[in-house]
PDB file of N, CA and C in Angstrom:
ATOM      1  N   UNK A  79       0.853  -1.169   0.000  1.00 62.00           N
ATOM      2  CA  UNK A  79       0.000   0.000   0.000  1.00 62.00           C
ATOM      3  C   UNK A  79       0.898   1.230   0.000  1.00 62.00           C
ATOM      4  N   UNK A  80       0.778   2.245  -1.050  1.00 76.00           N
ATOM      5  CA  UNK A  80       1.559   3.154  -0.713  1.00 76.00           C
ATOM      6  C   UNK A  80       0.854   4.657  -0.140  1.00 76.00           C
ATOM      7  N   UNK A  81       1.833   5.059   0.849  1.00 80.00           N
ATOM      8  CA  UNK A  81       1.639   6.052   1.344  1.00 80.00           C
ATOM      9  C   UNK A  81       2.047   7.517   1.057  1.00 80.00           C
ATOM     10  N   UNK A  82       0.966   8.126   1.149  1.00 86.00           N
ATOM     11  CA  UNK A  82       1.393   9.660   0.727  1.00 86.00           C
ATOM     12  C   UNK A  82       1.381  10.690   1.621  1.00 86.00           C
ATOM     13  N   UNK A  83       2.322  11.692   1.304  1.00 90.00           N
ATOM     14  CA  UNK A  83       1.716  12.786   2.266  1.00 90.00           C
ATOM     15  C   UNK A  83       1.250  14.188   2.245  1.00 90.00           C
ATOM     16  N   UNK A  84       0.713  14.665   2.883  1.00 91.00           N
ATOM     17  CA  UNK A  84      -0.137  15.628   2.295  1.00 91.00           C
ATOM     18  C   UNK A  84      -0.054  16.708   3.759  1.00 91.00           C
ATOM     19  N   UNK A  85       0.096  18.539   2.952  1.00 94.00           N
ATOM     20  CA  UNK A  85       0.532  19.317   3.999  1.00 94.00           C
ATOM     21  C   UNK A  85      -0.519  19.887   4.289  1.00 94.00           C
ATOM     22  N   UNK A  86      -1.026  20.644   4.689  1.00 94.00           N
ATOM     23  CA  UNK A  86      -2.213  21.499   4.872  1.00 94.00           C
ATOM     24  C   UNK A  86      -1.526  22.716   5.902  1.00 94.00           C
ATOM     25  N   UNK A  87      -2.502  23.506   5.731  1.00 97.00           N
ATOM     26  CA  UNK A  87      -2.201  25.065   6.340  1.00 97.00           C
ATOM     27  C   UNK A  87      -3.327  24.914   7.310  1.00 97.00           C
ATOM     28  N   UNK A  88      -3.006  25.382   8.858  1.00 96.00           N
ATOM     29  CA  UNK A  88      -3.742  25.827  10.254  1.00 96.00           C
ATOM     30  C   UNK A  88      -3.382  26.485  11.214  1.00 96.00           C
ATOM     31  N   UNK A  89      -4.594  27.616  11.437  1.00 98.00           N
ATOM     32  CA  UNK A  89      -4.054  28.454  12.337  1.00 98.00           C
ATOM     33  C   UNK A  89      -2.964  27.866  13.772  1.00 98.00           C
ATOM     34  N   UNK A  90      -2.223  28.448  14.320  1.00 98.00           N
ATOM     35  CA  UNK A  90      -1.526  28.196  14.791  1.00 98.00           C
ATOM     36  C   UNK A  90      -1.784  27.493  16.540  1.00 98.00           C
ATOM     37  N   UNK A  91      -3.309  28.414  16.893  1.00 98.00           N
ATOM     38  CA  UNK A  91      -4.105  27.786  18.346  1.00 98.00           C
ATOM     39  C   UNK A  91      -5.128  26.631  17.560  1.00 98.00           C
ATOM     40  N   UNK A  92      -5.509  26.907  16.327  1.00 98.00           N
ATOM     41  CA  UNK A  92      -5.979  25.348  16.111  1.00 98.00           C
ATOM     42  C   UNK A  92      -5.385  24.275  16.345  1.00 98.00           C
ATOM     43  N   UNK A  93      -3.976  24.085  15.795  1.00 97.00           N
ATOM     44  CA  UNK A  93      -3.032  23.191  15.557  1.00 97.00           C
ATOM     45  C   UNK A  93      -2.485  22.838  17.067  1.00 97.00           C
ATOM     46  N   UNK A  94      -2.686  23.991  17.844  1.00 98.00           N
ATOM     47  CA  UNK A  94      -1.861  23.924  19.534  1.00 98.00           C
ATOM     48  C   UNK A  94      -3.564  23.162  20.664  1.00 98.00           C
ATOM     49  N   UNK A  95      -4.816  23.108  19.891  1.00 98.00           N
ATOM     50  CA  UNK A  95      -6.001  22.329  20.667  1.00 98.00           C
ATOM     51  C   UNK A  95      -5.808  21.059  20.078  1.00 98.00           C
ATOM     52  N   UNK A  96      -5.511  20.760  18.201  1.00 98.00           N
ATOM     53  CA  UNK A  96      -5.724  19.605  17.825  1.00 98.00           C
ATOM     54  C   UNK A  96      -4.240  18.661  19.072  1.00 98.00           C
ATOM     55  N   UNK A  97      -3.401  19.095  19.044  1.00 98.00           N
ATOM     56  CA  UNK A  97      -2.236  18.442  19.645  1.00 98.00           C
ATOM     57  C   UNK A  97      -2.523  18.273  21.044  1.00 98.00           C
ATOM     58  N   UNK A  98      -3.132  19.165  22.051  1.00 98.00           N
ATOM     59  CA  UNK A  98      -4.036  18.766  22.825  1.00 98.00           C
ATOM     60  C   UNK A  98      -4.700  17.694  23.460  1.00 98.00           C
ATOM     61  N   UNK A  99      -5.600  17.581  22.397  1.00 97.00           N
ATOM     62  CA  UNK A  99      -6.876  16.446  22.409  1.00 97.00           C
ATOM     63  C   UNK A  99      -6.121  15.157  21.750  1.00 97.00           C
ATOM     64  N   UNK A 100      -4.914  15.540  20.588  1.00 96.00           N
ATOM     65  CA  UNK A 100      -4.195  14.478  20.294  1.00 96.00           C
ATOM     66  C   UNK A 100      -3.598  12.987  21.476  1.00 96.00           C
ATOM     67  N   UNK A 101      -2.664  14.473  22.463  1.00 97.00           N
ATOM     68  CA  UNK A 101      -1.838  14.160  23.395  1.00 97.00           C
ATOM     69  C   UNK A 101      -3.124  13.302  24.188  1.00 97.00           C
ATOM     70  N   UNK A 102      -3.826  14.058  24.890  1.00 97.00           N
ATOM     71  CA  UNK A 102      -5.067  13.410  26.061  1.00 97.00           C
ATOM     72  C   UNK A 102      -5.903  11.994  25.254  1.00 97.00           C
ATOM     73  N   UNK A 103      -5.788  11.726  24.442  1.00 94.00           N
ATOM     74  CA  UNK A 103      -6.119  10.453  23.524  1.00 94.00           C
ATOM     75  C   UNK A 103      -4.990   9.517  23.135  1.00 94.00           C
ATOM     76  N   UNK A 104      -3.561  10.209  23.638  1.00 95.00           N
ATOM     77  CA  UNK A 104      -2.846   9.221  23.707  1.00 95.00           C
ATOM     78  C   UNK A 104      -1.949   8.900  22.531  1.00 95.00           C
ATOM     79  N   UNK A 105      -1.916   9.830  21.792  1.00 94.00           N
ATOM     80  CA  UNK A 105      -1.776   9.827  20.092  1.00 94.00           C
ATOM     81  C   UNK A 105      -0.931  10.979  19.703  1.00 94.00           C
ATOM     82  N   UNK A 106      -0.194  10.906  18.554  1.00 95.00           N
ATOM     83  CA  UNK A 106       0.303  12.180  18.018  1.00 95.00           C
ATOM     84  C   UNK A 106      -0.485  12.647  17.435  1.00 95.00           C
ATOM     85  N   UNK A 107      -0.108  14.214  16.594  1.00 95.00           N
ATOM     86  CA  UNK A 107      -1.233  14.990  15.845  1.00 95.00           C
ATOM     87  C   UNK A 107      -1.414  13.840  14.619  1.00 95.00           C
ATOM     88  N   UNK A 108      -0.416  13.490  14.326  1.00 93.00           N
ATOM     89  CA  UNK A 108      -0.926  12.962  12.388  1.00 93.00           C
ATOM     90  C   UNK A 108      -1.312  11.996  13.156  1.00 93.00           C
ATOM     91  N   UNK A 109      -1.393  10.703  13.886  1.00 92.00           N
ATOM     92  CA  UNK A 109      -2.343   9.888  13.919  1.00 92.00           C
ATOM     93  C   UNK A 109      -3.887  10.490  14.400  1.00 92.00           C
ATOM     94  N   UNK A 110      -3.725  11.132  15.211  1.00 94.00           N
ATOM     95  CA  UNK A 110      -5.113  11.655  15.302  1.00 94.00           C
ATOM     96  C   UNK A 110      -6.121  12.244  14.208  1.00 94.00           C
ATOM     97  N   UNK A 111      -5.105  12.973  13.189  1.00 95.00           N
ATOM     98  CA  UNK A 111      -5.739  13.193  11.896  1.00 95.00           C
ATOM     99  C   UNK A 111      -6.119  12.593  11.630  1.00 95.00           C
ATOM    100  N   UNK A 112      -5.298  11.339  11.788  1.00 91.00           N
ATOM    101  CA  UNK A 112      -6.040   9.967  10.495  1.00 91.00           C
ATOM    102  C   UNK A 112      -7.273   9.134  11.272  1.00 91.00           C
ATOM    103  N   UNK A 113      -7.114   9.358  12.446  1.00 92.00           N
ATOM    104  CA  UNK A 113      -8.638   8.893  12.738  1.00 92.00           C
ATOM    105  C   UNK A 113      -9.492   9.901  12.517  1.00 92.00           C
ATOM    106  N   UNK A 114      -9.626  10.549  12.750  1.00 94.00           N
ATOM    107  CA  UNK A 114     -10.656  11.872  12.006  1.00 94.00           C
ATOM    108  C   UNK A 114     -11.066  11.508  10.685  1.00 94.00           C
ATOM    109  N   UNK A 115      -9.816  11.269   9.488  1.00 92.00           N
ATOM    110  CA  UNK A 115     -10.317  11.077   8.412  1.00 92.00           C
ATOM    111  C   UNK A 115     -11.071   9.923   8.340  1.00 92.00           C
ATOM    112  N   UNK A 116     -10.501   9.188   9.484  1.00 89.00           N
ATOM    113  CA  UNK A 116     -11.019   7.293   9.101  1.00 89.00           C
ATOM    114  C   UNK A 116     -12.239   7.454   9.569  1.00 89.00           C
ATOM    115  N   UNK A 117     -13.161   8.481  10.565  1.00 91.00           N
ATOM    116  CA  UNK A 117     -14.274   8.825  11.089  1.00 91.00           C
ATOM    117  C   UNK A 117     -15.277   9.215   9.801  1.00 91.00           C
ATOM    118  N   UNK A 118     -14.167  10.635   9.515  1.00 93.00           N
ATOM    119  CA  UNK A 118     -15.533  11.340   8.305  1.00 93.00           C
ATOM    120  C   UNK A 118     -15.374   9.911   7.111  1.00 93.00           C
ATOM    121  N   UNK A 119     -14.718   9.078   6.404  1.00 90.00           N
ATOM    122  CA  UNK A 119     -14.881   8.529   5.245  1.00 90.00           C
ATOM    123  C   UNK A 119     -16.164   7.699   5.895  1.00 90.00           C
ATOM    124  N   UNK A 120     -16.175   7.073   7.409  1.00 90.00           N
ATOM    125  CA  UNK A 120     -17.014   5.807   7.533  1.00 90.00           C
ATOM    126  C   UNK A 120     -18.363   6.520   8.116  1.00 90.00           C
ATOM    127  N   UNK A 121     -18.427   7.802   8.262  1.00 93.00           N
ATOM    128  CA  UNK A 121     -19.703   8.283   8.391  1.00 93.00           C
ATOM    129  C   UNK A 121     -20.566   8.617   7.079  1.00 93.00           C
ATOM    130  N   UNK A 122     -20.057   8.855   5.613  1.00 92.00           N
ATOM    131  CA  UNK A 122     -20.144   9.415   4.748  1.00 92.00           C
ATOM    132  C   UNK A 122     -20.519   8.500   4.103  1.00 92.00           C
ATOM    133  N   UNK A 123     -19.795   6.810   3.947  1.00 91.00           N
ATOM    134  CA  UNK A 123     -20.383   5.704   3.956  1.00 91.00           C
ATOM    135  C   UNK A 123     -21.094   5.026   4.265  1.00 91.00           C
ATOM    136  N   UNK A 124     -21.637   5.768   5.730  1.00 92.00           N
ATOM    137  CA  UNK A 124     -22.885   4.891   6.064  1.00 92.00           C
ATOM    138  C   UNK A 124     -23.795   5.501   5.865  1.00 92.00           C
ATOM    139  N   UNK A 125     -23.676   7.015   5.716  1.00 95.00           N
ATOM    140  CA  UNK A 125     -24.785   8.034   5.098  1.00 95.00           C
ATOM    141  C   UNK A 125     -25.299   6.897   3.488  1.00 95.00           C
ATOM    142  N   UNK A 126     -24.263   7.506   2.795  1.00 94.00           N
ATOM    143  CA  UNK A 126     -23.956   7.559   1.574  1.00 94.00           C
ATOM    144  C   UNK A 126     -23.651   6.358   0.334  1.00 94.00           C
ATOM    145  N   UNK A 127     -23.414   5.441   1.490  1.00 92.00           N
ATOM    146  CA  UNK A 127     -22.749   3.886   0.363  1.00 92.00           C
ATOM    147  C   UNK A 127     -21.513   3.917   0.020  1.00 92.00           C
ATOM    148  N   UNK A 128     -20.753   2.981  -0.021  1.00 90.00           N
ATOM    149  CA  UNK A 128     -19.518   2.570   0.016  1.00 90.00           C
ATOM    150  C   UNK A 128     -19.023   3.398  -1.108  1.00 90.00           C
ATOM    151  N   UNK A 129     -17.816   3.906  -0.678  1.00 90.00           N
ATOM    152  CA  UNK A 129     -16.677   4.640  -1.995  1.00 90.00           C
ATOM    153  C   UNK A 129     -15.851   3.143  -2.570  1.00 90.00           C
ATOM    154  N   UNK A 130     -15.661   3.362  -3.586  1.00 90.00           N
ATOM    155  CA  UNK A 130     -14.643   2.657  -4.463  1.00 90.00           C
ATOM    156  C   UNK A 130     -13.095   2.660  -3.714  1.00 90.00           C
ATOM    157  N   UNK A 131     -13.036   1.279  -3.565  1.00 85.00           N
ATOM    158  CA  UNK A 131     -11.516   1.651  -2.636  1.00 85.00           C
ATOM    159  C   UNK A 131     -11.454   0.184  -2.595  1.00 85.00           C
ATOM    160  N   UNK A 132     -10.077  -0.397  -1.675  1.00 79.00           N
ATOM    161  CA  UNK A 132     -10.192  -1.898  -1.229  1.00 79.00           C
ATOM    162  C   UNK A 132      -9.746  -0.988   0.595  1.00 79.00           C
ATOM    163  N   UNK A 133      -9.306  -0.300   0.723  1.00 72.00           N
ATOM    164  CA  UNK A 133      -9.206  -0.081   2.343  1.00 72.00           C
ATOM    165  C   UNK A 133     -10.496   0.364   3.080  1.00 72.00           C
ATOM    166  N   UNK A 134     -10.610  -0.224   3.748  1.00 69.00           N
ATOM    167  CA  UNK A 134     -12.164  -0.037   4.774  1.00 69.00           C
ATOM    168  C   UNK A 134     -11.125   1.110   5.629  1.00 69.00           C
ATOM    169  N   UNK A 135     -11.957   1.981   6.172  1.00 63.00           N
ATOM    170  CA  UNK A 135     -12.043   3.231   6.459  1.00 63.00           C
ATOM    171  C   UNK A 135     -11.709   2.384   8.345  1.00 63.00           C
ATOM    172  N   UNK A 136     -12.131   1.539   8.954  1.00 67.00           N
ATOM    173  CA  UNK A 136     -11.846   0.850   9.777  1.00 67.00           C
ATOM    174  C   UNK A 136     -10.475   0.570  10.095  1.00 67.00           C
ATOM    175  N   UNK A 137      -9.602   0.216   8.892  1.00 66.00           N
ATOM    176  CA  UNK A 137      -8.377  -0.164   9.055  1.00 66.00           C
ATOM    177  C   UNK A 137      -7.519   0.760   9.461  1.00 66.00           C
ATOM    178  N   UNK A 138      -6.537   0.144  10.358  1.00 60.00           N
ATOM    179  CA  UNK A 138      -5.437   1.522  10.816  1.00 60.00           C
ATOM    180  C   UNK A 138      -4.581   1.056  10.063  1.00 60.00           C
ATOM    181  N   UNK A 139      -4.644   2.882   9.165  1.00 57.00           N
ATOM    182  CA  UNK A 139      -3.179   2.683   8.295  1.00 57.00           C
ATOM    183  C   UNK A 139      -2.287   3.598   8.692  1.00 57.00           C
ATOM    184  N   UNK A 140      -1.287   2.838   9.061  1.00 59.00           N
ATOM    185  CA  UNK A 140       0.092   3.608   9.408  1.00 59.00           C
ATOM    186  C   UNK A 140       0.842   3.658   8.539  1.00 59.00           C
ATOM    187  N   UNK A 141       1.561   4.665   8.224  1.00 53.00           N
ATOM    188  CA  UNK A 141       3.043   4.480   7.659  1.00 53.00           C
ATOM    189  C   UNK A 141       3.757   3.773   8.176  1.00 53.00           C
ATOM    190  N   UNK A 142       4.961   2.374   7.654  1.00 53.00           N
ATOM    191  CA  UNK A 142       5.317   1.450   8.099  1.00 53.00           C
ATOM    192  C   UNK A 142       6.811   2.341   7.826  1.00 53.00           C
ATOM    193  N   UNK A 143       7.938   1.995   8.887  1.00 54.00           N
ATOM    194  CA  UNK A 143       8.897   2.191   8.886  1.00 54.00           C
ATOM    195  C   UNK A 143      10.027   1.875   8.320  1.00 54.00           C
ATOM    196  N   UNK A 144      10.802   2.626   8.047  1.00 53.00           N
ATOM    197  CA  UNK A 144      12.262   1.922   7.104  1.00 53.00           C
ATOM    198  C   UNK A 144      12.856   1.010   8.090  1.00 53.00           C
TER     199      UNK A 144
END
């Protein structure tokens, strides 16, 4: 599976609550992102019906290490 990465721009006290709620959940910021995303794809799917994909929105995908 390959992994990509992707930058985005946020205010600077956004980014200092997301790390926050990151930390108190036990998590760094980018994993916490990615449950967020893995949240909105599997809410949007159950609204909406399955997107075209083979990864279920369920699965934790990590970047695997060198």
């Amino acid at each position: 599976m390959a992994v990509k990465s992707v930058s985005i721009r946020i205010e600077e006290e956004m980014l200092k609550k997301l790390a926050y709620i990151a930390e108190y959940e036990g998590r760094s910021v980018n994993s916490h992102i990615l449950v967020l995303v893995r949240n909105a794809i599997k809410d949007f799917e159950t609204e909406n019906g399955p997107i075209d994909g083979d990864i279920s929105p369920d699965k934790n995908v990590k970047p695997s290490r060198p």
